C-alpha positions as MATLAB code, in Angstrom:
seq = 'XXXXXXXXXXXXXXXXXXXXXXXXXXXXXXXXXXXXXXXXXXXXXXXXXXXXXXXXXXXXXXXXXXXXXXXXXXXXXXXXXXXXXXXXXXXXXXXXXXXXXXXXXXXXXXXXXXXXXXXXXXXXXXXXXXXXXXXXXXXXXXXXXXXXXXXXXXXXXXXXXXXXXXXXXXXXXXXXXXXXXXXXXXXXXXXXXXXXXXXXXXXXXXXXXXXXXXXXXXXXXXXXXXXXXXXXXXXXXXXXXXXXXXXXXXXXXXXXXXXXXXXXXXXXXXXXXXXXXXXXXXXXXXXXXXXXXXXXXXXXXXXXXXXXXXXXXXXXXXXXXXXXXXXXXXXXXXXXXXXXXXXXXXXXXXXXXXXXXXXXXXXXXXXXXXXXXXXXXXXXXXXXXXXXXXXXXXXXXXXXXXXXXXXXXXXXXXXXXXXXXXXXXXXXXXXXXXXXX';
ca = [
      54.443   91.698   89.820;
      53.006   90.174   93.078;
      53.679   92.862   95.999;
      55.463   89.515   98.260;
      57.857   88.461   94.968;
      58.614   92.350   94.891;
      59.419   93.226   98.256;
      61.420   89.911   97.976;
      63.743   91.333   94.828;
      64.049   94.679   96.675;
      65.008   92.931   99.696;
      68.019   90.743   97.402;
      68.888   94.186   95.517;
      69.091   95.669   99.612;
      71.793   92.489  100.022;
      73.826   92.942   97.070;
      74.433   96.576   97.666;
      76.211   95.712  100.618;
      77.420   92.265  100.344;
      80.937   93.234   99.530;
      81.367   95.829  102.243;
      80.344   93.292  104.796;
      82.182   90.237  103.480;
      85.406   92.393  103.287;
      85.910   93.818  106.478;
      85.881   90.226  107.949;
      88.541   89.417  104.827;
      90.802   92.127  105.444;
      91.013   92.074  108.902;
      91.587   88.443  108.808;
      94.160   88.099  106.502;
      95.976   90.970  107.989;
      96.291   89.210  111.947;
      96.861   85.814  110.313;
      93.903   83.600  110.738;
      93.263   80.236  109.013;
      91.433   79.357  106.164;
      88.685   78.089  108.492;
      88.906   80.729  111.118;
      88.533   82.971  108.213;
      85.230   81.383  106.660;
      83.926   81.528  110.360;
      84.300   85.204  110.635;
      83.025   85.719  107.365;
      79.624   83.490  107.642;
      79.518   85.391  111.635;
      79.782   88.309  110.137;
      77.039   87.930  107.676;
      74.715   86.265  110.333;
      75.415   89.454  113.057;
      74.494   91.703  109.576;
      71.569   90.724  109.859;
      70.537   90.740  113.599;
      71.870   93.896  113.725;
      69.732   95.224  111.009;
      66.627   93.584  112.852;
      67.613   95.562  116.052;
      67.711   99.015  114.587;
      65.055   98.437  112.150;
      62.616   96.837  114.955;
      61.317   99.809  117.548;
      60.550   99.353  120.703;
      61.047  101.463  124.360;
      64.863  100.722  124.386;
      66.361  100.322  121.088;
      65.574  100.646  117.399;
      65.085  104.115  115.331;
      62.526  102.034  113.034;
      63.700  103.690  110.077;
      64.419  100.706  106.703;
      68.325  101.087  107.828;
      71.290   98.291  106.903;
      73.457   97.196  109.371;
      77.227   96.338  108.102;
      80.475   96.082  109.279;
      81.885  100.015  109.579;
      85.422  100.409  107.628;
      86.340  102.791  109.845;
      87.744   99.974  111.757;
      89.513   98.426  109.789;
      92.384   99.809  110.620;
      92.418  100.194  114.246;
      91.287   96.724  114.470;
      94.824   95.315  111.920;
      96.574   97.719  114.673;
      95.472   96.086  118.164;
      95.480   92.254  116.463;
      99.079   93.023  115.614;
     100.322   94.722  118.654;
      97.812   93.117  121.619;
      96.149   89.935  119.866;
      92.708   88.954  118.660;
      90.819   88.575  121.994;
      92.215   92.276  122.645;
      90.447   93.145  119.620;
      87.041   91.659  120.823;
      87.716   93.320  124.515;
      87.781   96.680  122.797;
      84.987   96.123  121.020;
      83.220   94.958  123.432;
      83.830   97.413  126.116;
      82.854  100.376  122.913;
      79.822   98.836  122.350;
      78.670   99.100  126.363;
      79.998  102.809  126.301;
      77.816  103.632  123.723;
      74.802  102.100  125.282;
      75.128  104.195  128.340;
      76.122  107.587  126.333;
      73.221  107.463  124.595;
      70.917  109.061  125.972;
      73.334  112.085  126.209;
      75.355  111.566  122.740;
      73.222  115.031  121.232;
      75.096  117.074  124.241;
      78.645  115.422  122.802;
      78.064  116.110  119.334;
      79.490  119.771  119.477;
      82.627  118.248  120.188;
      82.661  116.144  117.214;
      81.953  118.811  114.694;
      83.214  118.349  110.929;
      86.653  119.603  111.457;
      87.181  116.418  113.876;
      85.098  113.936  112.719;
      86.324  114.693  109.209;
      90.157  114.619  110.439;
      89.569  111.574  112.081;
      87.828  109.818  108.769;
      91.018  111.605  106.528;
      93.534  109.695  108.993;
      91.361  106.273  109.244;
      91.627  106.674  105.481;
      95.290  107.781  104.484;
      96.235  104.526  107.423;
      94.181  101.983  105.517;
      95.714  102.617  102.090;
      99.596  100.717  103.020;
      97.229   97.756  103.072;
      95.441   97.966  100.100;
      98.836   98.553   97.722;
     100.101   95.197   99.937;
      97.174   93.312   98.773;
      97.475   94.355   95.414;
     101.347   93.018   95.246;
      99.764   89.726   96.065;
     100.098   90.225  100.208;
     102.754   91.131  102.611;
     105.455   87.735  102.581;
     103.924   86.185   99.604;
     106.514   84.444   97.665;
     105.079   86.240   94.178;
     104.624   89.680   95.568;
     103.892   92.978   92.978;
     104.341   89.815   89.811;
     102.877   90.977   87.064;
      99.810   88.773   87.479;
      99.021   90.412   90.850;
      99.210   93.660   89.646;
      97.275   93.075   86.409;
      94.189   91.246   88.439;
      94.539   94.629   90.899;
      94.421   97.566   88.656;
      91.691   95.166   86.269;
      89.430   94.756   89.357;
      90.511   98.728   90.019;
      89.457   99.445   85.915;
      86.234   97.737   86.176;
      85.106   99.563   89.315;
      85.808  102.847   87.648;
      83.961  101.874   83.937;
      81.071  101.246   85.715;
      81.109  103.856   87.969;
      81.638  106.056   85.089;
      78.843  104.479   82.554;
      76.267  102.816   84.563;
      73.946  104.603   87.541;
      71.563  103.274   90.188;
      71.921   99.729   91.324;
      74.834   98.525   89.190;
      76.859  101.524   90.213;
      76.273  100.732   93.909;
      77.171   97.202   93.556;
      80.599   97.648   91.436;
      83.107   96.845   94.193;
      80.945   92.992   94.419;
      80.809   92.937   90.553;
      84.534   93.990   90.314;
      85.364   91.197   92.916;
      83.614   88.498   91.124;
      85.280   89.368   87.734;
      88.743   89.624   89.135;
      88.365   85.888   91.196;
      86.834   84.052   87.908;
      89.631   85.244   85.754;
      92.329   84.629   88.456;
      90.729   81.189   88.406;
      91.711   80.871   84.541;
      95.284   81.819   85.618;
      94.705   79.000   88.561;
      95.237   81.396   91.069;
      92.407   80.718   93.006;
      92.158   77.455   95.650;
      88.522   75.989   95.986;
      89.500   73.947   98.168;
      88.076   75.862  101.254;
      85.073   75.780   99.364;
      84.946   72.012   99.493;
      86.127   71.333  103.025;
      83.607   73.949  104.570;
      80.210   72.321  105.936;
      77.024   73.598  104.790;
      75.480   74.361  108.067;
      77.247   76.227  111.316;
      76.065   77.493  114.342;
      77.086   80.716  116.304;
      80.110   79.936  118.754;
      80.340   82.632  121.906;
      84.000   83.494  122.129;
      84.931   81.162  119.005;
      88.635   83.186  119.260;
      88.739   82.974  123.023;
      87.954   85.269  125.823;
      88.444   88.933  125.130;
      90.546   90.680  127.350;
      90.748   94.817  127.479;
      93.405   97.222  127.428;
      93.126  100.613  127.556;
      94.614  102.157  124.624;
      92.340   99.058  122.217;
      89.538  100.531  124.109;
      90.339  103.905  123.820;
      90.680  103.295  120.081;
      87.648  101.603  119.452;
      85.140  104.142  121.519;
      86.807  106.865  119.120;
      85.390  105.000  116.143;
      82.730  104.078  117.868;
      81.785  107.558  117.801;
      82.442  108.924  115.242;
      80.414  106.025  113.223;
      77.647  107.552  115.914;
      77.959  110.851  114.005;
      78.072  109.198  110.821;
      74.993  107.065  111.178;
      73.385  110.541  112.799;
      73.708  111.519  109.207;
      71.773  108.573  108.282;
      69.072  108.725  110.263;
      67.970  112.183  109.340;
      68.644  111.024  105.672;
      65.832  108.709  106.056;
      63.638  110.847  108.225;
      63.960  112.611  105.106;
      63.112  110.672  102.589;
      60.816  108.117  104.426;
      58.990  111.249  105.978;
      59.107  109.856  109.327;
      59.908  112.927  111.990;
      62.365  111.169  114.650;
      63.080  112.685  118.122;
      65.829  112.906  120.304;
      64.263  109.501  121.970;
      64.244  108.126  118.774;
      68.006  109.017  118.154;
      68.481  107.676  121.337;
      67.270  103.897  120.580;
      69.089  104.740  117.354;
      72.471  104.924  119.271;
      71.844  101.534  121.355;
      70.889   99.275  118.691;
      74.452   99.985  117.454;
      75.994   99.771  120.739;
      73.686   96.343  121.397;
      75.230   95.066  117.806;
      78.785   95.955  119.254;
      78.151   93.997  122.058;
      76.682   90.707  119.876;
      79.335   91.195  117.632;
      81.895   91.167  120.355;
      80.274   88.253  121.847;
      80.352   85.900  118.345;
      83.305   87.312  117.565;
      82.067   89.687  114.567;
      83.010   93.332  113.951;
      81.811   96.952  115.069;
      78.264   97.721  112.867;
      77.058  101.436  111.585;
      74.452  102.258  109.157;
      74.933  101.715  105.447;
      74.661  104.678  103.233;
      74.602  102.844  100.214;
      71.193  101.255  101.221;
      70.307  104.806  101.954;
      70.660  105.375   97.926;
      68.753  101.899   97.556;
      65.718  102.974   99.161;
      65.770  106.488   97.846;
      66.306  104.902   94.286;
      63.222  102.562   94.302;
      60.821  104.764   96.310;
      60.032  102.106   98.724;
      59.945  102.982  102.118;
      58.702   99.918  104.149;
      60.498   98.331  106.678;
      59.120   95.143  105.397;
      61.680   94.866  102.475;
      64.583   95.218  105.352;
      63.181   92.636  107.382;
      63.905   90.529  104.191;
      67.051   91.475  103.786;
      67.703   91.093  107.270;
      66.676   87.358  107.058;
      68.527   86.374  103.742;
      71.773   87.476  105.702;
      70.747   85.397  109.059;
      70.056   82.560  106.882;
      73.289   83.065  104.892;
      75.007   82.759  107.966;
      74.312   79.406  108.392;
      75.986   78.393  105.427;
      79.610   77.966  105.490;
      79.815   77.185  102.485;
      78.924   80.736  101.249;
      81.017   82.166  103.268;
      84.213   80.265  101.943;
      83.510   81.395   98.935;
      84.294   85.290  100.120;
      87.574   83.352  101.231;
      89.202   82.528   98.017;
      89.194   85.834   96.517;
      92.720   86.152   95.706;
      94.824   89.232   97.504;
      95.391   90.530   94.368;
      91.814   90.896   92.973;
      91.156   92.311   96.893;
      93.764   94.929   96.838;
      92.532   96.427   93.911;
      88.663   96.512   95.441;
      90.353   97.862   98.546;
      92.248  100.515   97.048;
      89.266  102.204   95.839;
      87.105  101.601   98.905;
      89.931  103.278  101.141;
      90.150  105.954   98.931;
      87.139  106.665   99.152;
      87.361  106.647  103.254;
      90.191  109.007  102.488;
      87.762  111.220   99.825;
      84.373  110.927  102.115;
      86.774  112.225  105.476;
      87.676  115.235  102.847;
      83.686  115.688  101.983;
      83.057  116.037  106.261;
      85.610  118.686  105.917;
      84.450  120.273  102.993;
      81.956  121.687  105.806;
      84.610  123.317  107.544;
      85.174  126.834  107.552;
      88.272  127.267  105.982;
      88.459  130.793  106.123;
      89.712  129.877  109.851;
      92.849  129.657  110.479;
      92.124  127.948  113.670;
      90.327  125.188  111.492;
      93.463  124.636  109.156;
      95.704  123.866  112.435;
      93.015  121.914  113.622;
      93.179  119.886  110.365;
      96.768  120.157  109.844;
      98.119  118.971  113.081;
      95.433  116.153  113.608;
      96.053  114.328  110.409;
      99.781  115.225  110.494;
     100.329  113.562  113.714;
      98.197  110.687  112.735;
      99.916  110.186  109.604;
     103.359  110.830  111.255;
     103.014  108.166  114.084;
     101.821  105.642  111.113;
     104.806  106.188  108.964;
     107.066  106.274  111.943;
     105.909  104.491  114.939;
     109.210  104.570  116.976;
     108.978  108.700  117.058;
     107.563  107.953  120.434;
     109.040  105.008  121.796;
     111.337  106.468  124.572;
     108.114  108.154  126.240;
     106.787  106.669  129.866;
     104.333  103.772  129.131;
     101.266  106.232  130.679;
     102.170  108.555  128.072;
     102.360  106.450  125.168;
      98.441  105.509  125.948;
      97.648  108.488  123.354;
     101.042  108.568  121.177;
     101.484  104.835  120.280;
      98.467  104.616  117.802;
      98.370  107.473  114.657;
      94.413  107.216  115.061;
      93.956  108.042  118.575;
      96.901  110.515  118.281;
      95.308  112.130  115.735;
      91.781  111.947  117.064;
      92.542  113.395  120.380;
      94.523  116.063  118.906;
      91.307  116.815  117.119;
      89.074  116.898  119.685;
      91.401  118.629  122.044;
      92.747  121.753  119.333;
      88.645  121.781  118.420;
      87.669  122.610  122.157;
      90.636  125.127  122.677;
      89.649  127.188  119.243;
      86.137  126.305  119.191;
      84.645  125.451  122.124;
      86.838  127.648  124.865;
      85.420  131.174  124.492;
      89.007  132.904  123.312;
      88.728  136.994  123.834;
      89.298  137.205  120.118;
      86.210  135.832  119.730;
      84.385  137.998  122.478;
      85.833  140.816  120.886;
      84.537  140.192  117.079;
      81.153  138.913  118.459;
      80.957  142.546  120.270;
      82.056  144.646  117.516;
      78.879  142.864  115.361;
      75.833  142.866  118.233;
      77.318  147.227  118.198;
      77.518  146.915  114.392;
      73.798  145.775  114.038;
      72.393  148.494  117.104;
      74.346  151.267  114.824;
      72.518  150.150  111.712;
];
């Protein structure tokens, strides 16, 4: 096969694997806060083009920002759900404000984020994920009834498209490997919409209406505005995709065998925080590495940046077209929930593999755990537990994620971090242990 045609499949295979985790961010999030049919293609088709230019800014190296490693830039799930939380409670252009101001924070932490990382170790960044996770999954088993309101919510249609969508997912998880395993949750989509479009469940006519060429609006939703507690939020996710896409990077270091320095991490860390930042601006979502297209490039054995670049184009190009996007837009909620239900379970089951790091034998660990994604949990299920507080207060108790996260980091730094005497004391008893022996 010609080495251009090649890198040109590799670069298609690089899109697929993570077409449906970008286009459903975008369709979540959007049909949670309300939007329109054409406010919803808009974010979809943004959110494809912003993919893509932030894949070119973390795969493209230079003095400020870029790791240069063949890394895939898509929309982080660990959003999701803070993002549904401050479009509900403070309105979209809160959501961009927060995003926004995250994306600037991590540009200027950057430099410094390998001196914060001891204080997101597993045991927080895993609680964190575990609550993110457990949050998400009320909105998945809504979608799956057919959407919150909808006048044929949990019919027997809905819920046969959702767990059929949910069945194929698992078959081919369970019988097929490599590339159609990685691309399931698109395949499982597509199946679902063209046999809800045999029941005539599905509306093309967003298809029809939508233009076949579209240009990037600044602001399209309006100008952000920022609140603390959105911004808060949103810099906790923002770093703890950091840590996550940390993981990444010395994945591909790995493989690629490409040594990468602290510097390097550093340009790592702004490319995201630049793609915050244009995503804020064109009204897109927070980015973090893809560790599906880790698998991809591990899976074929090539290791160019050159098939990325391709990838990275298709998905500019893509964003062009309207049209595409609308099609992401008539995916029933149905056929969605069931998709959803398995990717936010597996939020829930990759926040339980951080933790499966954690030294359990601690029973300062368990608390840590415990109370972190108790109280996150807690606040979601009841969010009126705190409602009598003073407003300053109910900064850190109104939301179960930052609850939950800053009980993490805090009950971390006082058992981990703080030097207890306990701790002296058993660190003494070994250093006279080992000059006995």
């Amino acid at each position: 096969m010609n080495q251009s045609l090649k890198n040109v499949s590799l670069g298609i295979q690089h899109l697929l694997a993570m077409y449906a985790g970008a286009v459903l961010v975008p369709l979540i999030v959007g049909g949670a806060i309300g939007l329109t049919g054409k406010q919803l293609t808009y974010l979809v088709a943004i959110d494809i083009l912003m993919s893509g230019i932030a894949t070119l800014l973390q795969v493209w190296k230079n003095k400020f920002f870029g790791i240069g490693l063949p890394i895939v830039l898509g929309c982080t799930f660990t959003a999701v759900g803070p993002m549904i939380s401050i479009g509900h409670e403070y309105g979209v252009s809160s959501i961009y404000g927060s995003i926004l101001a995250s994306g600037i924070i991590v540009i200027l932490i950057s430099s410094v984020f390998g001196k914060l990382v001891r204080f997101f170790p597993p045991v927080v960044t895993g609680s964190v994920v575990t609550i993110i996770g457990l949050t998400l999954i009320p909105v998945a088993m809504n979608n799956m009834a057919g959407g919150q309101g909808s006048p044929d919510f949990g019919s027997p249609e809905n819920l046969i498209l959702a767990f059929g969508v949910l069945l194929i997912i698992i078959l081919l998880h369970r019988f097929f490997t490599g590339f159609i395993r990685s691309i399931s949750i698109l395949i499982g989509i597509i199946v679902g919409t063209v046999v809800a479009s045999y029941m005539g469940m599905v509306n093309f006519q967003p298809v029809y209406e939508a233009s076949w060429f579209q240009v990037a609006q600044p602001f399209y939703f309006g100008t952000p505005t920022f609140d603390l507690v959105p911004i808060l939020t949103m810099t906790i996710v923002a770093i703890v995709s950091m840590v996550e896409s940390t993981g990444v990077y010395l994945a591909l270091s790995d493989i690629t065998n490409k040594k990468i320095t602290a510097k390097d991490l550093a340009r790592g860390y702004r490319a995201e925080g630049l793609a915050y930042s244009l995503g804020a601006i064109f009204n897109s979502f927070p980015y973090t590495a893809f560790s599906q297209n880790v698998g991809l490039v591990q899976m074929s054995g090539i290791k160019t940046n050159r098939v990325i670049y391709i990838t990275a184009s298709l998905l500019i190009t893509l964003g062009f077209i309207p049209k595409i996007a609308a099609l992401a837009t008539i995916i029933p909620s149905s056929v969605l929930g069931g998709a959803m239900l398995a990717m936010f379970g597996m939020v829930v089951a990759y926040g339980i593999k951080m933790l499966s790091q954690v030294d359990f034998t601690s029973q300062e660990n368990l608390l840590i755990v415990g109370c972190s994604v108790g109280l996150g949990l807690g606040v979601t299920v009841v969010p009126d537990i705190f409602a009598g507080l003073p407003e300053s207060v109910k900064i850190l108790t109104n939301s179960g994620i930052v609850g939950g996260s800053v009980t993490a980091i805090l009950l971390n730094i006082i058992f981990n971090v703080i030097p207890s005497g306990k701790k002296v004391g058993r660190r003494s008893e070994v250093v006279l242990e080992r000059q006995a022996s």
